[in-house]
Amino acid sequence: MDYIDPHIHMVSRTTDDYATLARMGCVAMSEPAFWAGYDRGSVDGFRDYFRQLTDTEPKRAAQYGIQHFTWLCINAKEAENVALSREVIAMIPEFLDCPNVLGIGEIGLNKNTPNEATIFLEHVDLAMKFEQLILIHTPHLEDKYQGTRMILDMLCGDSRVTPDRVLVDHVEEHTIREVLDRGFWAGMTLYPVTKCTPERAVDMIEQTGGERLLANSAGDWGPSKPTAVPDLIFEMRRRGLPESLIRKVVYDNPIEFFSKSKQFTFQRRA
Amino acid sequence: MTPEGKTITERTGDLIIEESFLEVRAKLLEVAATLDRIDRASNETQLSESANEQRALLQQAIEIVRSSSSERATELQHLFSREYKSDWRQTFGL
Ligand SMILES: [Zn+2]
């Protein structure tokens, strides 16, 4: 089955991963900007990273027949450096017209601090000024519930934000309802060890019906599995769920959400 | 369940137990063996305050698992979550 991974950090993955993903049916992916594992030292460090996201990765992906899209921001982990964050936010418009850019992301909170919230609001303002879609990172573990509620408060507190144009990622059992009930799109992130398993993700699909729901691997440089979406497809089939529902979550929903950006020029396989 | 309240899959409880019994049994054994290991080690040395708090959280989690709630996973998530306060923006001055 053709599928789309809406959240995967390919700059951290090998070319072998592209080859494997292509063979497993991945036809498109979107790569949000995130933390490199160390704090970048200057705005030029981000400029180089954004060139990699808008120029190098689409070419690498294309060699395997995969269409690559991306999102730009400075990660919440680096928002404690407010001065650098503001320089990066001021530089992002240089890249917004690159053909594979879908919007601003993954923005959000990490430890739910005042500086993170300040920089989050400035990113939202940037997205609204440039009419961009937004991709949200919600925090992990004990910070997730509080951070998700705070993010939703900030988004709903800005009358310019249309929930239908925002994807809130890393939802779990205790956050998914509020995200969907308020009209946002929700993404479940499948981690092999510490967080959401394919089995729990399929429980959430069964309980919500799959409307405005996506699934991603968030494959990056840490413990993660770039082929997690095929694992989800397999678990859905194993449970006897209809192919139409599987396709909705891993293909139709990403296309419907991304199509709200005029730069989503996805070509379906003939 | 779909939003209309219909179950999507027709899988029976019997089938799910058959598929998952050994896996859940193994996970419960891991929990039991880990708690035994903690107890053996803390006979020698006392648990620190923070370790004690985490040990108590695990005990509360076991109570949730033992309960007959239909939302055990969500309740566990809330148990392990920091509290959300709706006036956070005032606290932050934002
Ligand atoms: Zn990510």
Short mmCIF file of C-alpha atoms in Angstrom, two decimals, chain A residues 61-245:
data_model
loop_
_atom_site.label_atom_id
_atom_site.label_comp_id
_atom_site.label_asym_id
_atom_site.label_seq_id
_atom_site.Cartn_x
_atom_site.Cartn_y
_atom_site.Cartn_z
CA ALA A 61 14.43 11.30 -1.64
CA ALA A 62 13.71 11.70 -5.36
CA GLN A 63 16.37 9.09 -6.17
CA TYR A 64 14.03 6.58 -4.54
CA GLY A 65 10.80 7.95 -6.01
CA ILE A 66 9.83 9.59 -2.71
CA GLN A 67 8.48 13.16 -2.65
CA HIS A 68 9.98 15.16 0.21
CA PHE A 69 8.28 18.13 1.92
CA THR A 70 9.46 20.14 4.91
CA TRP A 71 8.63 22.56 7.74
CA LEU A 72 10.88 25.29 9.19
CA CYS A 73 11.42 26.65 12.71
CA ILE A 74 13.80 26.72 15.66
CA ASN A 75 13.06 23.84 18.03
CA ALA A 76 11.56 24.40 21.50
CA LYS A 77 14.69 22.95 23.10
CA GLU A 78 16.66 25.91 21.69
CA ALA A 79 14.03 28.53 22.59
CA GLU A 80 15.77 29.26 25.89
CA ASN A 81 18.17 31.29 23.72
CA VAL A 82 15.54 33.92 22.95
CA ALA A 83 17.89 36.23 21.01
CA LEU A 84 19.02 33.46 18.64
CA SER A 85 15.43 32.23 18.27
CA ARG A 86 14.34 35.69 17.14
CA GLU A 87 17.18 35.86 14.60
CA VAL A 88 16.12 32.49 13.17
CA ILE A 89 12.44 33.51 13.02
CA ALA A 90 13.45 36.67 11.15
CA MET A 91 15.51 34.59 8.67
CA ILE A 92 12.86 31.87 7.95
CA PRO A 93 10.98 33.93 5.29
CA GLU A 94 14.05 33.59 3.02
CA PHE A 95 13.05 29.93 2.61
CA LEU A 96 9.23 30.01 2.65
CA ASP A 97 8.94 30.09 -1.14
CA CYS A 98 11.13 27.00 -1.63
CA PRO A 99 8.92 24.51 -3.50
CA ASN A 100 8.85 21.81 -0.79
CA VAL A 101 8.04 24.02 2.24
CA LEU A 102 4.59 23.32 3.72
CA GLY A 103 4.73 25.62 6.74
CA ILE A 104 6.14 26.34 10.19
CA GLY A 105 7.11 23.39 12.40
CA GLU A 106 7.66 21.46 14.47
CA ILE A 107 7.00 24.24 16.97
CA GLY A 108 5.77 23.61 20.48
CA LEU A 109 6.94 23.20 24.04
CA ASN A 110 9.54 20.95 25.62
CA LYS A 111 9.71 21.69 29.36
CA ASN A 112 6.77 24.16 29.25
CA THR A 113 8.82 27.24 30.25
CA PRO A 114 8.03 30.96 29.77
CA ASN A 115 10.76 31.35 27.10
CA GLU A 116 9.43 28.37 25.15
CA ALA A 117 5.91 29.85 25.25
CA THR A 118 7.22 33.27 24.13
CA ILE A 119 9.04 31.81 21.12
CA PHE A 120 6.07 29.57 20.33
CA LEU A 121 3.78 32.61 20.11
CA GLU A 122 6.28 34.39 17.83
CA HIS A 123 6.39 31.37 15.51
CA VAL A 124 2.57 31.34 15.37
CA ASP A 125 2.63 35.02 14.50
CA LEU A 126 5.13 34.33 11.68
CA ALA A 127 2.92 31.52 10.34
CA MET A 128 -0.14 33.78 10.35
CA LYS A 129 1.66 36.68 8.63
CA PHE A 130 2.85 34.39 5.84
CA GLU A 131 -0.34 32.27 5.67
CA GLN A 132 1.50 29.05 6.53
CA LEU A 133 0.27 25.73 7.89
CA ILE A 134 1.56 24.78 11.36
CA LEU A 135 2.99 21.48 12.63
CA ILE A 136 3.09 21.15 16.42
CA HIS A 137 5.48 19.18 18.64
CA THR A 138 3.91 18.31 21.99
CA PRO A 139 6.26 17.46 24.89
CA HIS A 140 6.94 13.94 26.07
CA LEU A 141 6.29 11.96 29.25
CA GLU A 142 5.17 13.92 32.33
CA ASP A 143 5.21 17.24 30.42
CA LYS A 144 2.88 16.14 27.62
CA TYR A 145 -0.54 16.75 29.16
CA GLN A 146 0.30 20.16 30.63
CA GLY A 147 2.24 21.24 27.51
CA THR A 148 -0.49 20.13 25.11
CA ARG A 149 -3.13 22.06 27.05
CA MET A 150 -0.88 25.16 27.07
CA ILE A 151 -0.27 24.89 23.31
CA LEU A 152 -4.01 24.54 22.63
CA ASP A 153 -4.66 27.58 24.87
CA MET A 154 -2.19 29.66 22.83
CA LEU A 155 -3.55 28.49 19.46
CA CYS A 156 -7.18 29.01 20.46
CA GLY A 157 -6.26 32.38 21.96
CA ASP A 158 -5.18 33.70 18.54
CA SER A 159 -8.27 34.47 16.47
CA ARG A 160 -6.22 34.29 13.24
CA VAL A 161 -5.50 30.56 13.76
CA THR A 162 -7.81 28.11 11.98
CA PRO A 163 -7.56 24.73 13.82
CA ASP A 164 -8.14 22.95 10.50
CA ARG A 165 -4.72 24.28 9.32
CA VAL A 166 -2.77 22.93 12.32
CA LEU A 167 -1.45 19.39 12.89
CA VAL A 168 -0.73 18.52 16.54
CA ASP A 169 1.78 15.68 16.74
CA HIS A 170 2.73 13.10 19.38
CA VAL A 171 -0.84 12.78 20.75
CA GLU A 172 -1.50 9.92 23.17
CA GLU A 173 -4.53 8.54 25.03
CA HIS A 174 -4.83 11.54 27.38
CA THR A 175 -4.42 14.29 24.76
CA ILE A 176 -6.01 13.01 21.54
CA ARG A 177 -9.64 13.85 22.40
CA GLU A 178 -9.05 17.49 23.25
CA VAL A 179 -6.98 18.02 20.08
CA LEU A 180 -9.64 16.48 17.82
CA ASP A 181 -12.61 17.98 19.68
CA ARG A 182 -11.19 21.48 19.18
CA GLY A 183 -10.99 20.89 15.40
CA PHE A 184 -7.24 20.32 14.99
CA TRP A 185 -5.58 17.49 13.07
CA ALA A 186 -3.80 14.96 15.30
CA GLY A 187 -0.67 12.88 14.66
CA MET A 188 0.29 9.75 16.58
CA THR A 189 4.01 9.08 16.80
CA LEU A 190 5.07 5.45 16.94
CA TYR A 191 8.12 4.86 19.09
CA PRO A 192 9.53 1.38 19.50
CA VAL A 193 10.33 1.56 23.21
CA THR A 194 9.26 4.38 25.50
CA LYS A 195 6.15 5.90 23.95
CA CYS A 196 3.23 4.92 21.72
CA THR A 197 3.27 1.41 20.21
CA PRO A 198 1.44 0.47 16.97
CA GLU A 199 -1.00 -1.53 19.10
CA ARG A 200 -1.97 1.49 21.22
CA ALA A 201 -2.13 3.69 18.13
CA VAL A 202 -4.60 1.30 16.52
CA ASP A 203 -6.66 1.32 19.74
CA MET A 204 -6.87 5.13 19.34
CA ILE A 205 -7.89 4.80 15.68
CA GLU A 206 -10.64 2.33 16.67
CA GLN A 207 -11.86 4.63 19.42
CA THR A 208 -11.89 7.88 17.42
CA GLY A 209 -12.78 6.57 13.95
CA GLY A 210 -9.67 7.98 12.21
CA GLU A 211 -11.13 11.36 11.22
CA ARG A 212 -8.36 14.05 11.05
CA LEU A 213 -5.91 11.45 12.39
CA LEU A 214 -2.40 10.72 11.01
CA ALA A 215 0.44 8.39 12.04
CA ASN A 216 4.18 8.96 11.79
CA SER A 217 7.48 7.34 12.73
CA ALA A 218 9.35 10.51 13.80
CA GLY A 219 12.46 8.56 12.74
CA ASP A 220 15.46 10.61 13.83
CA TRP A 221 18.99 10.19 15.25
CA GLY A 222 17.72 8.63 18.51
CA PRO A 223 16.13 5.23 19.12
CA SER A 224 13.33 5.23 16.54
CA LYS A 225 12.12 3.08 13.69
CA PRO A 226 11.69 4.72 10.28
CA THR A 227 9.46 1.83 9.15
CA ALA A 228 6.98 2.26 12.02
CA VAL A 229 4.10 3.30 9.72
CA PRO A 230 4.21 -0.05 7.86
CA ASP A 231 4.11 -1.68 11.33
CA LEU A 232 0.88 0.21 12.00
CA ILE A 233 -0.55 -0.85 8.63
CA PHE A 234 0.28 -4.47 9.50
CA GLU A 235 -1.37 -4.22 12.94
CA MET A 236 -4.53 -2.71 11.38
CA ARG A 237 -4.68 -5.54 8.83
CA ARG A 238 -4.05 -8.13 11.54
CA ARG A 239 -7.12 -6.81 13.35
CA GLY A 240 -9.19 -7.05 10.20
CA LEU A 241 -9.80 -3.32 9.85
CA PRO A 242 -11.05 -2.22 6.41
CA GLU A 243 -8.43 -1.23 3.82
CA SER A 244 -10.33 2.03 3.32
CA LEU A 245 -9.70 2.99 6.96
#
